[in-house]
mmCIF file of C-alpha atoms in Angstrom:
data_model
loop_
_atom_site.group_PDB
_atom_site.id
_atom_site.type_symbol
_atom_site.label_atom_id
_atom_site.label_comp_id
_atom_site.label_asym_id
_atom_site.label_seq_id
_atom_site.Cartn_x
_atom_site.Cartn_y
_atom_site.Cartn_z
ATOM 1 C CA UNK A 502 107.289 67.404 81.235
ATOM 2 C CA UNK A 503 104.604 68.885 83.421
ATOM 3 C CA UNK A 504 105.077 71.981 85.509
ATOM 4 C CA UNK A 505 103.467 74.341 87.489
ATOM 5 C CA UNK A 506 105.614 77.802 88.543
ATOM 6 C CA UNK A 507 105.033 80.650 90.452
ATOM 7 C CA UNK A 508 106.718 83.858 89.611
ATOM 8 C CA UNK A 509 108.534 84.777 92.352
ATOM 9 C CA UNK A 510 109.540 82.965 95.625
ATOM 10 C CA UNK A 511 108.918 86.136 97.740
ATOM 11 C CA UNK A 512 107.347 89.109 96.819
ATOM 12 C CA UNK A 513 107.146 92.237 99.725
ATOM 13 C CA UNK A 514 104.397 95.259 98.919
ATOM 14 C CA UNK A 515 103.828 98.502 101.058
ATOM 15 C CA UNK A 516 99.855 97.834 102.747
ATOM 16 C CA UNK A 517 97.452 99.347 100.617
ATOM 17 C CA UNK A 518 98.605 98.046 97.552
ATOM 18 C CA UNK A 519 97.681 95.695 95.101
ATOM 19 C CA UNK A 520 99.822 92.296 95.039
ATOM 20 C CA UNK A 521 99.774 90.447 91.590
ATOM 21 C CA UNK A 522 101.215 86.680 92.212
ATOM 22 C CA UNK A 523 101.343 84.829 88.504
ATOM 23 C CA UNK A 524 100.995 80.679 88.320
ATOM 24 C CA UNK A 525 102.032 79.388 84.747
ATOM 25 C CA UNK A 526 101.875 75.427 83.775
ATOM 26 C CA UNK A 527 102.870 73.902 81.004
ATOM 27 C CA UNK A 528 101.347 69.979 79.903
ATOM 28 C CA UNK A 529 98.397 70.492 81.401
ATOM 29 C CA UNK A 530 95.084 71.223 80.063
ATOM 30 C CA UNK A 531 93.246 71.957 83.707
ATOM 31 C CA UNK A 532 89.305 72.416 83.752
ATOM 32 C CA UNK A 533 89.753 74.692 86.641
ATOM 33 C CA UNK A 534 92.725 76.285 88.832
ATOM 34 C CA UNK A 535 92.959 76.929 92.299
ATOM 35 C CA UNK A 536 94.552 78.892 95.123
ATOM 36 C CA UNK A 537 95.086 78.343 98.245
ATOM 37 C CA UNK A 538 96.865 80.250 101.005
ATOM 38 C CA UNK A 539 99.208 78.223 103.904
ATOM 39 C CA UNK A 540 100.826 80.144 107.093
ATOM 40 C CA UNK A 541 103.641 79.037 108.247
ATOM 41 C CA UNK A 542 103.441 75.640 110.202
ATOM 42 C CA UNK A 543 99.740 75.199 108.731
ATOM 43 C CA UNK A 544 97.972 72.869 106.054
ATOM 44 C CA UNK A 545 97.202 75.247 102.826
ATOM 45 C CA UNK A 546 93.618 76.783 102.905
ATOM 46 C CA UNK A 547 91.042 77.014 100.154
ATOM 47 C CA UNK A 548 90.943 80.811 98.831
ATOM 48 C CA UNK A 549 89.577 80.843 95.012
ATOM 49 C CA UNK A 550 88.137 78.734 92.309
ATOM 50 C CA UNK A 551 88.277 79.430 89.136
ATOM 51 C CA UNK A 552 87.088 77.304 85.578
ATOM 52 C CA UNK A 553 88.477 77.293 82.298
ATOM 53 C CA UNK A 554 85.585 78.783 80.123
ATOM 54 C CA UNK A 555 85.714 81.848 83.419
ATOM 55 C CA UNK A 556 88.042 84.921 82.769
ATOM 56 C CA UNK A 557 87.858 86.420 86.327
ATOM 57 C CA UNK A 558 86.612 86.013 89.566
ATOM 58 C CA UNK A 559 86.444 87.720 92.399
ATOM 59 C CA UNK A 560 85.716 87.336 96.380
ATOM 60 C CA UNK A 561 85.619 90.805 98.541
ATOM 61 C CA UNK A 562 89.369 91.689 98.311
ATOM 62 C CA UNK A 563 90.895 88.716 95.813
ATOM 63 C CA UNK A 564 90.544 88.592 91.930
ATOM 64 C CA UNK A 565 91.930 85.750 90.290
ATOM 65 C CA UNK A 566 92.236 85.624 86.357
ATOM 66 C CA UNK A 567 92.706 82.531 83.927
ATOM 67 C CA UNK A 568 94.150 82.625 80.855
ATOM 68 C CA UNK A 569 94.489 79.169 79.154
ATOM 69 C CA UNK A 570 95.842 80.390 75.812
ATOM 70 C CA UNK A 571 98.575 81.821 77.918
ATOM 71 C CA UNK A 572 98.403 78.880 80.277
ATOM 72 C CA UNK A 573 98.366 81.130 83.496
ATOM 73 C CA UNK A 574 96.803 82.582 86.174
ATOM 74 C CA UNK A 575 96.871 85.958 88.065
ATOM 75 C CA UNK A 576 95.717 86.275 91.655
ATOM 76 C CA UNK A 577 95.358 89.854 92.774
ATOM 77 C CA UNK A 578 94.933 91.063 96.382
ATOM 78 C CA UNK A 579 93.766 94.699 96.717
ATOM 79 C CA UNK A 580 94.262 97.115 99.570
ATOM 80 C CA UNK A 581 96.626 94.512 101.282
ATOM 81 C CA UNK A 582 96.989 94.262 104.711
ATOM 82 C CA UNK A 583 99.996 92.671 107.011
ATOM 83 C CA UNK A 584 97.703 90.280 107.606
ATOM 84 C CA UNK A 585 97.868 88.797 104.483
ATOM 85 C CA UNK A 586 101.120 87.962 104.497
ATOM 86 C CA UNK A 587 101.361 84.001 103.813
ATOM 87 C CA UNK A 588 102.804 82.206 101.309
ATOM 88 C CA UNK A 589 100.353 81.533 98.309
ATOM 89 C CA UNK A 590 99.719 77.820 96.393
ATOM 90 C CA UNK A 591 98.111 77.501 92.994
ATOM 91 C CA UNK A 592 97.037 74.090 91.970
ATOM 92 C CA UNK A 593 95.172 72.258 89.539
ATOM 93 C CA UNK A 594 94.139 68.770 88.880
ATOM 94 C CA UNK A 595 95.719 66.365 86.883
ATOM 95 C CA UNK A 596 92.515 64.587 85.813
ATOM 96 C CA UNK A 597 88.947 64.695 84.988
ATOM 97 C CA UNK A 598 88.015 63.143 88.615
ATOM 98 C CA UNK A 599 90.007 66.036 91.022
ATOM 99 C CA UNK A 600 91.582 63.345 92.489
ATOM 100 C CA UNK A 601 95.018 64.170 91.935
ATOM 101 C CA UNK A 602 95.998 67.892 92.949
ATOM 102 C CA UNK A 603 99.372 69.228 91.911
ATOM 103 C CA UNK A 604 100.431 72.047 93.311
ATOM 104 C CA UNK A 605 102.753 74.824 92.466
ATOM 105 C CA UNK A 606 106.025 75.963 94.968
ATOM 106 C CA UNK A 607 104.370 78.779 96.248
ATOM 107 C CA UNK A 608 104.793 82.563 96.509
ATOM 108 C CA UNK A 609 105.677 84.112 99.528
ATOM 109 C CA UNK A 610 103.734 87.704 100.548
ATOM 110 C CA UNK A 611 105.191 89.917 102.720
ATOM 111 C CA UNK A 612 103.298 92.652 103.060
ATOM 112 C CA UNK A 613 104.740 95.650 105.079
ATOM 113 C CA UNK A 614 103.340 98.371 107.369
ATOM 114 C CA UNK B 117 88.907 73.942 112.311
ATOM 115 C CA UNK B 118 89.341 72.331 108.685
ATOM 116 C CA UNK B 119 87.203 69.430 109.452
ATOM 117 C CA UNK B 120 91.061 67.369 109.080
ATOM 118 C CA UNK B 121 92.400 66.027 112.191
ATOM 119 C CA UNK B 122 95.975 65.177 112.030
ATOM 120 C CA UNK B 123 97.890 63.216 114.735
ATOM 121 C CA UNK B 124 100.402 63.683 116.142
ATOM 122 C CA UNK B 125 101.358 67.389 115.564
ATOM 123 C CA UNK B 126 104.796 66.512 116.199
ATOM 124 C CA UNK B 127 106.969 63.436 115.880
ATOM 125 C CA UNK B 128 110.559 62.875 116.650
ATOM 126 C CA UNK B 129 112.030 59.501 116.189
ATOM 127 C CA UNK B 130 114.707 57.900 115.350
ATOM 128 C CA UNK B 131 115.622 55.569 112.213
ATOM 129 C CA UNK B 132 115.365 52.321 114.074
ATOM 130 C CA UNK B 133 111.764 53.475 115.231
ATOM 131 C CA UNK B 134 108.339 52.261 114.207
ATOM 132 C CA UNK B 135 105.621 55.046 114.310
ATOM 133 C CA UNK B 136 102.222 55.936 112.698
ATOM 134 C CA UNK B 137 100.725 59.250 111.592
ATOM 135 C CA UNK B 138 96.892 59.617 111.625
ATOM 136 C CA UNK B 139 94.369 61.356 109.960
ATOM 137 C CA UNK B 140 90.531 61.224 110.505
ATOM 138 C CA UNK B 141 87.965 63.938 108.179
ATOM 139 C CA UNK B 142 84.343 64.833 109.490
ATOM 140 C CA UNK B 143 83.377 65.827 105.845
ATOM 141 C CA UNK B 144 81.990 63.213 104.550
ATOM 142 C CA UNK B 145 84.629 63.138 101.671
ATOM 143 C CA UNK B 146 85.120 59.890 99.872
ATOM 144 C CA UNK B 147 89.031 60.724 99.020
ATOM 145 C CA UNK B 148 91.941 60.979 101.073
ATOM 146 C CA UNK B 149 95.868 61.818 100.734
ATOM 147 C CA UNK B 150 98.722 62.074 101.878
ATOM 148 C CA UNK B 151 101.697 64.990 100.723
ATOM 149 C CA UNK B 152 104.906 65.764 102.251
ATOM 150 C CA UNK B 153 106.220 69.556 102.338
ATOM 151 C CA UNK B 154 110.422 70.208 103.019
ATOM 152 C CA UNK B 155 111.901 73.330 102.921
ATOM 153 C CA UNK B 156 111.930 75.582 100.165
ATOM 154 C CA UNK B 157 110.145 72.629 97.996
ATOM 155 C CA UNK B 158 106.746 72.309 96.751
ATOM 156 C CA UNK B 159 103.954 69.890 98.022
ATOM 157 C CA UNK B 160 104.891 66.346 96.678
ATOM 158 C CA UNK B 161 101.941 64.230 96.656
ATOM 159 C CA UNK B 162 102.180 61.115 98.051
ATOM 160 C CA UNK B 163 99.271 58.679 97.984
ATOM 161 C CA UNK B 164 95.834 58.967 97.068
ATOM 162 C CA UNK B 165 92.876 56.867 98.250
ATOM 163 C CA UNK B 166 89.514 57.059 96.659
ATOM 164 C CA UNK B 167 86.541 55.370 98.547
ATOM 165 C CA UNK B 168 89.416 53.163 100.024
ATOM 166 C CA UNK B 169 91.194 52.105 97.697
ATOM 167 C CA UNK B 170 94.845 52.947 96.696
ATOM 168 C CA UNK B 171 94.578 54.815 93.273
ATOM 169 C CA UNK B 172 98.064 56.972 93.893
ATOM 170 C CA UNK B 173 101.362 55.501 94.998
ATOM 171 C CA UNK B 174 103.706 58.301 93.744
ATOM 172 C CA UNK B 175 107.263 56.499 93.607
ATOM 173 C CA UNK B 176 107.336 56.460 97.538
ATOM 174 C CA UNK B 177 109.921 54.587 98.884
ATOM 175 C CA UNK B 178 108.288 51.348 100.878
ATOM 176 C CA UNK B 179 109.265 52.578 104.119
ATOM 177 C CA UNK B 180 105.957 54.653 103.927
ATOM 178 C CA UNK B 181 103.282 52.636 104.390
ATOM 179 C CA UNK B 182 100.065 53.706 104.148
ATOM 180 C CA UNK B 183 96.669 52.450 105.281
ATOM 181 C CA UNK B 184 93.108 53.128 104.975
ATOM 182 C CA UNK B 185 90.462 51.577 106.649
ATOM 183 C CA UNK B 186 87.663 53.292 105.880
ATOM 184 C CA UNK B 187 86.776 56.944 104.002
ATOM 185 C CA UNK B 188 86.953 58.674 106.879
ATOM 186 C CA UNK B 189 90.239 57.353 108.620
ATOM 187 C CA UNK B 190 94.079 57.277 106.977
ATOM 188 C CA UNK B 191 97.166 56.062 108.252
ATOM 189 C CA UNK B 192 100.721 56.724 107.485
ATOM 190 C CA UNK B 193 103.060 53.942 108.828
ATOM 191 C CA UNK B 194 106.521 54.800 109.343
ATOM 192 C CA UNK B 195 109.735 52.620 109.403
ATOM 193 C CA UNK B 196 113.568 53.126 109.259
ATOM 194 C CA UNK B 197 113.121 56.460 108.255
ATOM 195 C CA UNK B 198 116.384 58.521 107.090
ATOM 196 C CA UNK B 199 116.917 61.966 108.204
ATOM 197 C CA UNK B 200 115.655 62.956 104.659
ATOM 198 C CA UNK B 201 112.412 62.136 105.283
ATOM 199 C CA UNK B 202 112.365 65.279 108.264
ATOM 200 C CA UNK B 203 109.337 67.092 106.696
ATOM 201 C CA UNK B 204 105.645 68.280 107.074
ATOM 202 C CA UNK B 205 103.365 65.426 106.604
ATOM 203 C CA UNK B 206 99.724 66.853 105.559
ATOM 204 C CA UNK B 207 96.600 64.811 104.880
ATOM 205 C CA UNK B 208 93.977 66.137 103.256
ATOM 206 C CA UNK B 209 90.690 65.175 101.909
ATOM 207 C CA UNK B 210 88.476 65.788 98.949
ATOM 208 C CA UNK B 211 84.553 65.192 97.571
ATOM 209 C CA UNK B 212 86.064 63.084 94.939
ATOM 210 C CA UNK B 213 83.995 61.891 91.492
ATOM 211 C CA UNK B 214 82.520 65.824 91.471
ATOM 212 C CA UNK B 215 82.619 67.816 88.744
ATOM 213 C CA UNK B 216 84.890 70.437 90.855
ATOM 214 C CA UNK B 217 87.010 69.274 93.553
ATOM 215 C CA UNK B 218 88.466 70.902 96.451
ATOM 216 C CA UNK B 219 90.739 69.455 98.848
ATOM 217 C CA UNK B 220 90.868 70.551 102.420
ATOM 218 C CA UNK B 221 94.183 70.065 104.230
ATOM 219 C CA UNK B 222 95.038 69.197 108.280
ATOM 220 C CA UNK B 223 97.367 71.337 110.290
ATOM 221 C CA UNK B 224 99.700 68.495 109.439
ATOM 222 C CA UNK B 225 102.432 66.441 111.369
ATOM 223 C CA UNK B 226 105.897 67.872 111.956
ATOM 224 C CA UNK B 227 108.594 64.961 111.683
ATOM 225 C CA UNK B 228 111.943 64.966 112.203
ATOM 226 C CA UNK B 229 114.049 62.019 112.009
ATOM 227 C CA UNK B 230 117.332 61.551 114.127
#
């Protein structure tokens, strides 16, 4: 069957360091994977885009990874803050038209002063 | 501001009641959903409309009803609800037909069923 999972349900850092949240699917062959990040109470915001034939990208603080062999993703935050504590979404689509956006359960950041 | 406008923010009713949730996007997006979050569970898509039509029903029970006028408008008619159904109702829009898609969520609709 087809899954998406997140490595942990919580994860808590000391600020200044470098979260690593992983996203693994299985029975899906995604042209590009997602993340998105949701406070609590809040619809999930666009962070990061990345394609299948990409092994990295990166936007001022965030790097996300894509490994398709490995069917997974790594999204890094460096020099976190409190203020990016949320909880964290990867998704992908489930066909060639983005209509149809799974999403995994999430991984939520605390990180602490 | 997402450019999603979700109404109401919260809804309490109870599971006699007949109520709507509504969505309205300013992007000029052609696609439109609907997802329900619960505690501790992942997003669970519900429906999907592209250029307003119906192209997603996933297994939801008939006492969601949804409705979509146009691209820019989306409904989510509720009746005899169970306490169950207590959730997060987001809607969220997308380009749709592009080569990459991203979909852009409201601030969603808090329901809780009594």
């Amino acid at each position: 069957s087809q899954k998406i999972e997140q490595n942990s349900e919580a994860l808590n850092i000391q600020e200044g360091k470098t979260a690593t949240l992983t996203c693994n699917y299985t029975n899906y062959s995604p042209a590009y994977l997602q993340w998105y990040r949701q406070d609590p109470g809040r619809g999930p915001v666009f962070l990061l885009l990345i394609r299948e034939n990409e092994k990295e990208k990166r936007k001022e603080r965030l790097k996300v990874t894509f490994d398709t062999t490995l069917k997974q993703s790594l999204f890094h935050i460096t020099a976190s803050q409190p203020a990016d504590s949320a909880t964290y979404l990867c998704a992908l689509v489930r066909d060639n038209y983005g209509q149809n956006f799974v999403f995994g359960p999430g991984t939520r950041l605390s990180v602490l002063p | 501001e997402t450019g999603v406008t979700q109404t109401p923010r919260h809804l309490v009713m109870g599971m006699t009641n007949k109520k709507s949730l509504k969505c309205e996007q300013h992007l000029g997006h052609n696609a439109m959903y609907w997802y329900k979050q619960s505690a501790k569970k992942p997003l669970e898509l519900m429906f999907v409309y592209n250029f307003k039509e119906q192209t997603e029903n996933n297994s939801v029970p008939s006492r969601f009803s949804p409705e979509c006028p146009n691209s820019s408008h989306l409904f989510l008619h509720l009746h005899t609800l169970q306490p169950e159904d207590s959730a997060l109702y987001l809607c969220a829009s997308s380009q749709a037909r592009a080569e990459v898609d991203t979909i852009y969520f409201g601030e969603g609709s808090w329901l809780t069923v009594v």
